Amino acid sequence: MKKTFKIEIDCANCANEVEEACKRIEGVSELSVSFMTQKMKVTFTEGADPDEVMSRLVKTAKKIEPDFVIVNS
């Protein structure tokens, strides 16, 4: 399953760091974070619980960039 989320992130470097860290989360097949468009695209692995994966994803992103916010889900 693929989902696109509108996000708020403060800088391009933070977006890159969030992307690299979140790609390693179990349940994430593919992930991209765009500072320019303020969007995050996530492809979940088959059988993964998207809500659980997103919870871990947000927790990881906030460790890197405390102001990271998903505007819609």
PDB file of N, CA, C and O in Angstrom:
ATOM      1  N   MET A   1       0.841  -1.174   0.000  1.00  0.00           N
ATOM      2  CA  MET A   1       0.000   0.000   0.000  1.00  0.00           C
ATOM      3  C   MET A   1       0.887   1.237   0.000  1.00  0.00           C
ATOM      4  O   MET A   1       1.858   1.320   0.737  1.00  0.00           O
ATOM      5  N   LYS A   2       0.548   2.202  -0.854  1.00  0.00           N
ATOM      6  CA  LYS A   2       1.260   3.476  -0.927  1.00  0.00           C
ATOM      7  C   LYS A   2       0.389   4.586  -0.362  1.00  0.00           C
ATOM      8  O   LYS A   2      -0.813   4.598  -0.599  1.00  0.00           O
ATOM      9  N   LYS A   3       1.015   5.499   0.388  1.00  0.00           N
ATOM     10  CA  LYS A   3       0.295   6.662   0.898  1.00  0.00           C
ATOM     11  C   LYS A   3       1.205   7.874   0.792  1.00  0.00           C
ATOM     12  O   LYS A   3       2.415   7.768   0.952  1.00  0.00           O
ATOM     13  N   THR A   4       0.592   9.020   0.528  1.00  0.00           N
ATOM     14  CA  THR A   4       1.318  10.285   0.492  1.00  0.00           C
ATOM     15  C   THR A   4       0.774  11.168   1.608  1.00  0.00           C
ATOM     16  O   THR A   4      -0.437  11.278   1.785  1.00  0.00           O
ATOM     17  N   PHE A   5       1.691  11.769   2.350  1.00  0.00           N
ATOM     18  CA  PHE A   5       1.327  12.605   3.488  1.00  0.00           C
ATOM     19  C   PHE A   5       1.866  14.012   3.283  1.00  0.00           C
ATOM     20  O   PHE A   5       3.005  14.193   2.867  1.00  0.00           O
ATOM     21  N   LYS A   6       1.054  15.005   3.593  1.00  0.00           N
ATOM     22  CA  LYS A   6       1.503  16.401   3.627  1.00  0.00           C
ATOM     23  C   LYS A   6       2.198  16.579   4.974  1.00  0.00           C
ATOM     24  O   LYS A   6       1.662  16.201   6.016  1.00  0.00           O
ATOM     25  N   ILE A   7       3.414  17.110   4.933  1.00  0.00           N
ATOM     26  CA  ILE A   7       4.195  17.268   6.160  1.00  0.00           C
ATOM     27  C   ILE A   7       4.675  18.704   6.295  1.00  0.00           C
ATOM     28  O   ILE A   7       4.563  19.496   5.368  1.00  0.00           O
ATOM     29  N   GLU A   8       5.208  19.000   7.460  1.00  0.00           N
ATOM     30  CA  GLU A   8       5.921  20.251   7.692  1.00  0.00           C
ATOM     31  C   GLU A   8       7.287  19.885   8.231  1.00  0.00           C
ATOM     32  O   GLU A   8       7.395  19.185   9.237  1.00  0.00           O
ATOM     33  N   ILE A   9       8.318  20.318   7.510  1.00  0.00           N
ATOM     34  CA  ILE A   9       9.697  20.083   7.929  1.00  0.00           C
ATOM     35  C   ILE A   9      10.490  21.343   7.605  1.00  0.00           C
ATOM     36  O   ILE A   9      10.227  21.997   6.595  1.00  0.00           O
ATOM     37  N   ASP A  10      11.425  21.707   8.472  1.00  0.00           N
ATOM     38  CA  ASP A  10      12.054  23.025   8.411  1.00  0.00           C
ATOM     39  C   ASP A  10      13.222  23.188   7.451  1.00  0.00           C
ATOM     40  O   ASP A  10      13.510  24.304   7.044  1.00  0.00           O
ATOM     41  N   CYS A  11      13.927  22.114   7.108  1.00  0.00           N
ATOM     42  CA  CYS A  11      15.089  22.293   6.234  1.00  0.00           C
ATOM     43  C   CYS A  11      15.330  21.052   5.377  1.00  0.00           C
ATOM     44  O   CYS A  11      14.905  19.951   5.725  1.00  0.00           O
ATOM     45  N   ALA A  12      16.028  21.256   4.280  1.00  0.00           N
ATOM     46  CA  ALA A  12      16.302  20.162   3.338  1.00  0.00           C
ATOM     47  C   ALA A  12      17.191  19.096   3.971  1.00  0.00           C
ATOM     48  O   ALA A  12      16.984  17.897   3.755  1.00  0.00           O
ATOM     49  N   ASN A  13      18.176  19.513   4.757  1.00  0.00           N
ATOM     50  CA  ASN A  13      19.055  18.542   5.404  1.00  0.00           C
ATOM     51  C   ASN A  13      18.272  17.672   6.376  1.00  0.00           C
ATOM     52  O   ASN A  13      18.484  16.457   6.435  1.00  0.00           O
ATOM     53  N   CYS A  14      17.367  18.266   7.118  1.00  0.00           N
ATOM     54  CA  CYS A  14      16.531  17.496   8.049  1.00  0.00           C
ATOM     55  C   CYS A  14      15.667  16.496   7.278  1.00  0.00           C
ATOM     56  O   CYS A  14      15.491  15.362   7.713  1.00  0.00           O
ATOM     57  N   ALA A  15      15.135  16.922   6.139  1.00  0.00           N
ATOM     58  CA  ALA A  15      14.320  16.028   5.319  1.00  0.00           C
ATOM     59  C   ALA A  15      15.136  14.823   4.879  1.00  0.00           C
ATOM     60  O   ALA A  15      14.656  13.680   4.927  1.00  0.00           O
ATOM     61  N   ASN A  16      16.385  15.042   4.472  1.00  0.00           N
ATOM     62  CA  ASN A  16      17.258  13.936   4.071  1.00  0.00           C
ATOM     63  C   ASN A  16      17.549  13.002   5.232  1.00  0.00           C
ATOM     64  O   ASN A  16      17.536  11.775   5.073  1.00  0.00           O
ATOM     65  N   GLU A  17      17.821  13.559   6.401  1.00  0.00           N
ATOM     66  CA  GLU A  17      18.113  12.742   7.579  1.00  0.00           C
ATOM     67  C   GLU A  17      16.892  11.921   7.997  1.00  0.00           C
ATOM     68  O   GLU A  17      17.011  10.748   8.342  1.00  0.00           O
ATOM     69  N   VAL A  18      15.715  12.544   7.962  1.00  0.00           N
ATOM     70  CA  VAL A  18      14.474  11.841   8.302  1.00  0.00           C
ATOM     71  C   VAL A  18      14.241  10.706   7.308  1.00  0.00           C
ATOM     72  O   VAL A  18      13.914   9.578   7.691  1.00  0.00           O
ATOM     73  N   GLU A  19      14.439  10.990   6.037  1.00  0.00           N
ATOM     74  CA  GLU A  19      14.242   9.973   5.002  1.00  0.00           C
ATOM     75  C   GLU A  19      15.160   8.773   5.224  1.00  0.00           C
ATOM     76  O   GLU A  19      14.706   7.622   5.212  1.00  0.00           O
ATOM     77  N   GLU A  20      16.442   9.028   5.443  1.00  0.00           N
ATOM     78  CA  GLU A  20      17.394   7.930   5.633  1.00  0.00           C
ATOM     79  C   GLU A  20      17.067   7.088   6.871  1.00  0.00           C
ATOM     80  O   GLU A  20      17.151   5.865   6.841  1.00  0.00           O
ATOM     81  N   ALA A  21      16.693   7.743   7.959  1.00  0.00           N
ATOM     82  CA  ALA A  21      16.380   7.016   9.188  1.00  0.00           C
ATOM     83  C   ALA A  21      15.082   6.209   9.045  1.00  0.00           C
ATOM     84  O   ALA A  21      15.003   5.057   9.487  1.00  0.00           O
ATOM     85  N   CYS A  22      14.083   6.803   8.434  1.00  0.00           N
ATOM     86  CA  CYS A  22      12.772   6.161   8.348  1.00  0.00           C
ATOM     87  C   CYS A  22      12.725   5.035   7.319  1.00  0.00           C
ATOM     88  O   CYS A  22      11.891   4.139   7.428  1.00  0.00           O
ATOM     89  N   LYS A  23      13.620   5.055   6.355  1.00  0.00           N
ATOM     90  CA  LYS A  23      13.690   3.963   5.378  1.00  0.00           C
ATOM     91  C   LYS A  23      14.027   2.637   6.050  1.00  0.00           C
ATOM     92  O   LYS A  23      13.706   1.578   5.531  1.00  0.00           O
ATOM     93  N   ARG A  24      14.698   2.704   7.197  1.00  0.00           N
ATOM     94  CA  ARG A  24      15.146   1.495   7.899  1.00  0.00           C
ATOM     95  C   ARG A  24      14.086   0.912   8.837  1.00  0.00           C
ATOM     96  O   ARG A  24      14.312  -0.131   9.448  1.00  0.00           O
ATOM     97  N   ILE A  25      12.954   1.569   8.961  1.00  0.00           N
ATOM     98  CA  ILE A  25      11.911   1.098   9.872  1.00  0.00           C
ATOM     99  C   ILE A  25      11.245  -0.143   9.292  1.00  0.00           C
ATOM    100  O   ILE A  25      10.905  -0.180   8.107  1.00  0.00           O
ATOM    101  N   GLU A  26      11.064  -1.130  10.153  1.00  0.00           N
ATOM    102  CA  GLU A  26      10.394  -2.362   9.740  1.00  0.00           C
ATOM    103  C   GLU A  26       8.968  -2.035   9.302  1.00  0.00           C
ATOM    104  O   GLU A  26       8.255  -1.304   9.980  1.00  0.00           O
ATOM    105  N   GLY A  27       8.583  -2.564   8.153  1.00  0.00           N
ATOM    106  CA  GLY A  27       7.255  -2.302   7.624  1.00  0.00           C
ATOM    107  C   GLY A  27       7.249  -1.269   6.505  1.00  0.00           C
ATOM    108  O   GLY A  27       6.247  -1.076   5.835  1.00  0.00           O
ATOM    109  N   VAL A  28       8.398  -0.604   6.309  1.00  0.00           N
ATOM    110  CA  VAL A  28       8.523   0.383   5.235  1.00  0.00           C
ATOM    111  C   VAL A  28       9.255  -0.273   4.067  1.00  0.00           C
ATOM    112  O   VAL A  28      10.380  -0.737   4.208  1.00  0.00           O
ATOM    113  N   SER A  29       8.593  -0.299   2.916  1.00  0.00           N
ATOM    114  CA  SER A  29       9.208  -0.846   1.710  1.00  0.00           C
ATOM    115  C   SER A  29       9.984   0.238   0.975  1.00  0.00           C
ATOM    116  O   SER A  29      11.126   0.043   0.590  1.00  0.00           O
ATOM    117  N   GLU A  30       9.342   1.388   0.783  1.00  0.00           N
ATOM    118  CA  GLU A  30       9.964   2.545   0.152  1.00  0.00           C
ATOM    119  C   GLU A  30       9.493   3.799   0.871  1.00  0.00           C
ATOM    120  O   GLU A  30       8.379   3.832   1.376  1.00  0.00           O
ATOM    121  N   LEU A  31      10.353   4.817   0.870  1.00  0.00           N
ATOM    122  CA  LEU A  31       9.984   6.064   1.525  1.00  0.00           C
ATOM    123  C   LEU A  31      10.770   7.203   0.905  1.00  0.00           C
ATOM    124  O   LEU A  31      11.953   7.051   0.610  1.00  0.00           O
ATOM    125  N   SER A  32      10.106   8.334   0.685  1.00  0.00           N
ATOM    126  CA  SER A  32      10.794   9.541   0.246  1.00  0.00           C
ATOM    127  C   SER A  32      10.204  10.736   0.973  1.00  0.00           C
ATOM    128  O   SER A  32       9.004  10.803   1.226  1.00  0.00           O
ATOM    129  N   VAL A  33      11.079  11.672   1.322  1.00  0.00           N
ATOM    130  CA  VAL A  33      10.671  12.910   1.983  1.00  0.00           C
ATOM    131  C   VAL A  33      11.162  14.063   1.113  1.00  0.00           C
ATOM    132  O   VAL A  33      12.345  14.142   0.796  1.00  0.00           O
ATOM    133  N   SER A  34      10.255  14.941   0.726  1.00  0.00           N
ATOM    134  CA  SER A  34      10.616  16.082  -0.111  1.00  0.00           C
ATOM    135  C   SER A  34      10.426  17.383   0.664  1.00  0.00           C
ATOM    136  O   SER A  34       9.305  17.721   1.048  1.00  0.00           O
ATOM    137  N   PHE A  35      11.536  18.082   0.861  1.00  0.00           N
ATOM    138  CA  PHE A  35      11.466  19.391   1.515  1.00  0.00           C
ATOM    139  C   PHE A  35      10.758  20.400   0.610  1.00  0.00           C
ATOM    140  O   PHE A  35       9.960  21.203   1.070  1.00  0.00           O
ATOM    141  N   MET A  36      11.036  20.318  -0.686  1.00  0.00           N
ATOM    142  CA  MET A  36      10.468  21.285  -1.640  1.00  0.00           C
ATOM    143  C   MET A  36       8.941  21.205  -1.709  1.00  0.00           C
ATOM    144  O   MET A  36       8.271  22.229  -1.738  1.00  0.00           O
ATOM    145  N   THR A  37       8.399  19.991  -1.742  1.00  0.00           N
ATOM    146  CA  THR A  37       6.946  19.843  -1.853  1.00  0.00           C
ATOM    147  C   THR A  37       6.277  19.652  -0.494  1.00  0.00           C
ATOM    148  O   THR A  37       5.057  19.641  -0.415  1.00  0.00           O
ATOM    149  N   GLN A  38       7.098  19.466   0.556  1.00  0.00           N
ATOM    150  CA  GLN A  38       6.581  19.211   1.909  1.00  0.00           C
ATOM    151  C   GLN A  38       5.672  17.980   1.899  1.00  0.00           C
ATOM    152  O   GLN A  38       4.573  17.983   2.466  1.00  0.00           O
ATOM    153  N   LYS A  39       6.159  16.906   1.256  1.00  0.00           N
ATOM    154  CA  LYS A  39       5.408  15.655   1.194  1.00  0.00           C
ATOM    155  C   LYS A  39       6.300  14.472   1.529  1.00  0.00           C
ATOM    156  O   LYS A  39       7.500  14.485   1.267  1.00  0.00           O
ATOM    157  N   MET A  40       5.676  13.466   2.099  1.00  0.00           N
ATOM    158  CA  MET A  40       6.347  12.206   2.392  1.00  0.00           C
ATOM    159  C   MET A  40       5.530  11.096   1.754  1.00  0.00           C
ATOM    160  O   MET A  40       4.323  11.005   1.961  1.00  0.00           O
ATOM    161  N   LYS A  41       6.201  10.278   0.949  1.00  0.00           N
ATOM    162  CA  LYS A  41       5.547   9.145   0.308  1.00  0.00           C
ATOM    163  C   LYS A  41       6.061   7.871   0.956  1.00  0.00           C
ATOM    164  O   LYS A  41       7.277   7.676   1.064  1.00  0.00           O
ATOM    165  N   VAL A  42       5.124   7.029   1.378  1.00  0.00           N
ATOM    166  CA  VAL A  42       5.478   5.785   2.071  1.00  0.00           C
ATOM    167  C   VAL A  42       4.818   4.615   1.364  1.00  0.00           C
ATOM    168  O   VAL A  42       3.620   4.660   1.075  1.00  0.00           O
ATOM    169  N   THR A  43       5.611   3.580   1.095  1.00  0.00           N
ATOM    170  CA  THR A  43       5.075   2.314   0.615  1.00  0.00           C
ATOM    171  C   THR A  43       5.308   1.305   1.731  1.00  0.00           C
ATOM    172  O   THR A  43       6.445   1.099   2.156  1.00  0.00           O
ATOM    173  N   PHE A  44       4.217   0.730   2.209  1.00  0.00           N
ATOM    174  CA  PHE A  44       4.291  -0.234   3.305  1.00  0.00           C
ATOM    175  C   PHE A  44       4.524  -1.640   2.755  1.00  0.00           C
ATOM    176  O   PHE A  44       4.012  -1.979   1.695  1.00  0.00           O
ATOM    177  N   THR A  45       5.278  -2.443   3.503  1.00  0.00           N
ATOM    178  CA  THR A  45       5.462  -3.827   3.095  1.00  0.00           C
ATOM    179  C   THR A  45       4.152  -4.581   3.291  1.00  0.00           C
ATOM    180  O   THR A  45       3.328  -4.213   4.142  1.00  0.00           O
ATOM    181  N   GLU A  46       3.961  -5.608   2.502  1.00  0.00           N
ATOM    182  CA  GLU A  46       2.733  -6.392   2.586  1.00  0.00           C
ATOM    183  C   GLU A  46       2.604  -7.014   3.975  1.00  0.00           C
ATOM    184  O   GLU A  46       3.562  -7.563   4.518  1.00  0.00           O
ATOM    185  N   GLY A  47       1.427  -6.875   4.555  1.00  0.00           N
ATOM    186  CA  GLY A  47       1.161  -7.441   5.874  1.00  0.00           C
ATOM    187  C   GLY A  47       1.490  -6.508   7.031  1.00  0.00           C
ATOM    188  O   GLY A  47       1.188  -6.814   8.177  1.00  0.00           O
ATOM    189  N   ALA A  48       2.118  -5.374   6.741  1.00  0.00           N
ATOM    190  CA  ALA A  48       2.462  -4.431   7.808  1.00  0.00           C
ATOM    191  C   ALA A  48       1.217  -3.640   8.217  1.00  0.00           C
ATOM    192  O   ALA A  48       0.342  -3.367   7.403  1.00  0.00           O
ATOM    193  N   ASP A  49       1.156  -3.290   9.503  1.00  0.00           N
ATOM    194  CA  ASP A  49       0.066  -2.462  10.016  1.00  0.00           C
ATOM    195  C   ASP A  49       0.450  -0.996   9.802  1.00  0.00           C
ATOM    196  O   ASP A  49       1.347  -0.485  10.482  1.00  0.00           O
ATOM    197  N   PRO A  50      -0.196  -0.309   8.851  1.00  0.00           N
ATOM    198  CA  PRO A  50       0.183   1.077   8.551  1.00  0.00           C
ATOM    199  C   PRO A  50       0.156   2.014   9.761  1.00  0.00           C
ATOM    200  O   PRO A  50       1.019   2.875   9.893  1.00  0.00           O
ATOM    201  N   ASP A  51      -0.815   1.846  10.656  1.00  0.00           N
ATOM    202  CA  ASP A  51      -0.898   2.716  11.832  1.00  0.00           C
ATOM    203  C   ASP A  51       0.309   2.529  12.746  1.00  0.00           C
ATOM    204  O   ASP A  51       0.869   3.499  13.257  1.00  0.00           O
ATOM    205  N   GLU A  52       0.702   1.285  12.943  1.00  0.00           N
ATOM    206  CA  GLU A  52       1.856   0.982  13.795  1.00  0.00           C
ATOM    207  C   GLU A  52       3.143   1.510  13.157  1.00  0.00           C
ATOM    208  O   GLU A  52       3.989   2.104  13.830  1.00  0.00           O
ATOM    209  N   VAL A  53       3.287   1.296  11.858  1.00  0.00           N
ATOM    210  CA  VAL A  53       4.469   1.773  11.137  1.00  0.00           C
ATOM    211  C   VAL A  53       4.542   3.299  11.204  1.00  0.00           C
ATOM    212  O   VAL A  53       5.596   3.870  11.469  1.00  0.00           O
ATOM    213  N   MET A  54       3.419   3.969  10.988  1.00  0.00           N
ATOM    214  CA  MET A  54       3.400   5.426  11.022  1.00  0.00           C
ATOM    215  C   MET A  54       3.730   5.966  12.407  1.00  0.00           C
ATOM    216  O   MET A  54       4.394   6.996  12.538  1.00  0.00           O
ATOM    217  N   SER A  55       3.296   5.273  13.436  1.00  0.00           N
ATOM    218  CA  SER A  55       3.623   5.686  14.794  1.00  0.00           C
ATOM    219  C   SER A  55       5.141   5.662  15.006  1.00  0.00           C
ATOM    220  O   SER A  55       5.723   6.618  15.533  1.00  0.00           O
ATOM    221  N   ARG A  56       5.792   4.589  14.560  1.00  0.00           N
ATOM    222  CA  ARG A  56       7.254   4.483  14.680  1.00  0.00           C
ATOM    223  C   ARG A  56       7.945   5.509  13.790  1.00  0.00           C
ATOM    224  O   ARG A  56       8.972   6.080  14.174  1.00  0.00           O
ATOM    225  N   LEU A  57       7.374   5.744  12.625  1.00  0.00           N
ATOM    226  CA  LEU A  57       7.942   6.695  11.681  1.00  0.00           C
ATOM    227  C   LEU A  57       7.943   8.115  12.262  1.00  0.00           C
ATOM    228  O   LEU A  57       8.961   8.808  12.214  1.00  0.00           O
ATOM    229  N   VAL A  58       6.822   8.528  12.816  1.00  0.00           N
ATOM    230  CA  VAL A  58       6.721   9.870  13.400  1.00  0.00           C
ATOM    231  C   VAL A  58       7.662   9.999  14.596  1.00  0.00           C
ATOM    232  O   VAL A  58       8.350  11.017  14.754  1.00  0.00           O
ATOM    233  N   LYS A  59       7.743   8.972  15.419  1.00  0.00           N
ATOM    234  CA  LYS A  59       8.626   8.996  16.588  1.00  0.00           C
ATOM    235  C   LYS A  59      10.087   9.166  16.144  1.00  0.00           C
ATOM    236  O   LYS A  59      10.829   9.971  16.705  1.00  0.00           O
ATOM    237  N   THR A  60      10.478   8.429  15.121  1.00  0.00           N
ATOM    238  CA  THR A  60      11.836   8.517  14.586  1.00  0.00           C
ATOM    239  C   THR A  60      12.092   9.899  13.993  1.00  0.00           C
ATOM    240  O   THR A  60      13.130  10.510  14.243  1.00  0.00           O
ATOM    241  N   ALA A  61      11.146  10.404  13.212  1.00  0.00           N
ATOM    242  CA  ALA A  61      11.304  11.714  12.573  1.00  0.00           C
ATOM    243  C   ALA A  61      11.431  12.826  13.613  1.00  0.00           C
ATOM    244  O   ALA A  61      12.245  13.738  13.464  1.00  0.00           O
ATOM    245  N   LYS A  62      10.651  12.746  14.684  1.00  0.00           N
ATOM    246  CA  LYS A  62      10.679  13.782  15.721  1.00  0.00           C
ATOM    247  C   LYS A  62      11.989  13.759  16.515  1.00  0.00           C
ATOM    248  O   LYS A  62      12.395  14.787  17.056  1.00  0.00           O
ATOM    249  N   LYS A  63      12.661  12.612  16.579  1.00  0.00           N
ATOM    250  CA  LYS A  63      13.975  12.552  17.234  1.00  0.00           C
ATOM    251  C   LYS A  63      14.988  13.364  16.433  1.00  0.00           C
ATOM    252  O   LYS A  63      15.875  13.991  16.997  1.00  0.00           O
ATOM    253  N   ILE A  64      14.843  13.351  15.115  1.00  0.00           N
ATOM    254  CA  ILE A  64      15.759  14.064  14.239  1.00  0.00           C
ATOM    255  C   ILE A  64      15.358  15.531  14.114  1.00  0.00           C
ATOM    256  O   ILE A  64      16.192  16.423  14.187  1.00  0.00           O
ATOM    257  N   GLU A  65      14.080  15.767  13.901  1.00  0.00           N
ATOM    258  CA  GLU A  65      13.540  17.121  13.706  1.00  0.00           C
ATOM    259  C   GLU A  65      12.311  17.284  14.595  1.00  0.00           C
ATOM    260  O   GLU A  65      11.221  16.852  14.232  1.00  0.00           O
ATOM    261  N   PRO A  66      12.488  17.873  15.785  1.00  0.00           N
ATOM    262  CA  PRO A  66      11.367  17.998  16.733  1.00  0.00           C
ATOM    263  C   PRO A  66      10.130  18.705  16.176  1.00  0.00           C
ATOM    264  O   PRO A  66       9.025  18.477  16.646  1.00  0.00           O
ATOM    265  N   ASP A  67      10.304  19.554  15.164  1.00  0.00           N
ATOM    266  CA  ASP A  67       9.172  20.276  14.584  1.00  0.00           C
ATOM    267  C   ASP A  67       8.471  19.521  13.464  1.00  0.00           C
ATOM    268  O   ASP A  67       7.552  20.045  12.842  1.00  0.00           O
ATOM    269  N   PHE A  68       8.894  18.287  13.186  1.00  0.00           N
ATOM    270  CA  PHE A  68       8.285  17.476  12.135  1.00  0.00           C
ATOM    271  C   PHE A  68       6.812  17.225  12.449  1.00  0.00           C
ATOM    272  O   PHE A  68       6.465  16.847  13.555  1.00  0.00           O
ATOM    273  N   VAL A  69       5.934  17.479  11.461  1.00  0.00           N
ATOM    274  CA  VAL A  69       4.504  17.300  11.648  1.00  0.00           C
ATOM    275  C   VAL A  69       3.920  16.691  10.393  1.00  0.00           C
ATOM    276  O   VAL A  69       4.259  17.093   9.277  1.00  0.00           O
ATOM    277  N   ILE A  70       3.009  15.732  10.571  1.00  0.00           N
ATOM    278  CA  ILE A  70       2.201  15.247   9.464  1.00  0.00           C
ATOM    279  C   ILE A  70       0.904  16.040   9.510  1.00  0.00           C
ATOM    280  O   ILE A  70       0.187  16.007  10.501  1.00  0.00           O
ATOM    281  N   VAL A  71       0.625  16.757   8.435  1.00  0.00           N
ATOM    282  CA  VAL A  71      -0.529  17.639   8.395  1.00  0.00           C
ATOM    283  C   VAL A  71      -1.799  16.841   8.162  1.00  0.00           C
ATOM    284  O   VAL A  71      -2.834  17.134   8.733  1.00  0.00           O
ATOM    285  N   ASN A  72      -1.731  15.823   7.324  1.00  0.00           N
ATOM    286  CA  ASN A  72      -2.907  14.949   7.107  1.00  0.00           C
ATOM    287  C   ASN A  72      -2.443  13.507   7.079  1.00  0.00           C
ATOM    288  O   ASN A  72      -1.287  13.221   6.818  1.00  0.00           O
ATOM    289  N   SER A  73      -3.340  12.609   7.366  1.00  0.00           N
ATOM    290  CA  SER A  73      -2.973  11.181   7.343  1.00  0.00           C
ATOM    291  C   SER A  73      -4.017  10.359   6.660  1.00  0.00           C
ATOM    292  O   SER A  73      -5.076  10.809   6.351  1.00  0.00           O
TER     293      SER A  73
END
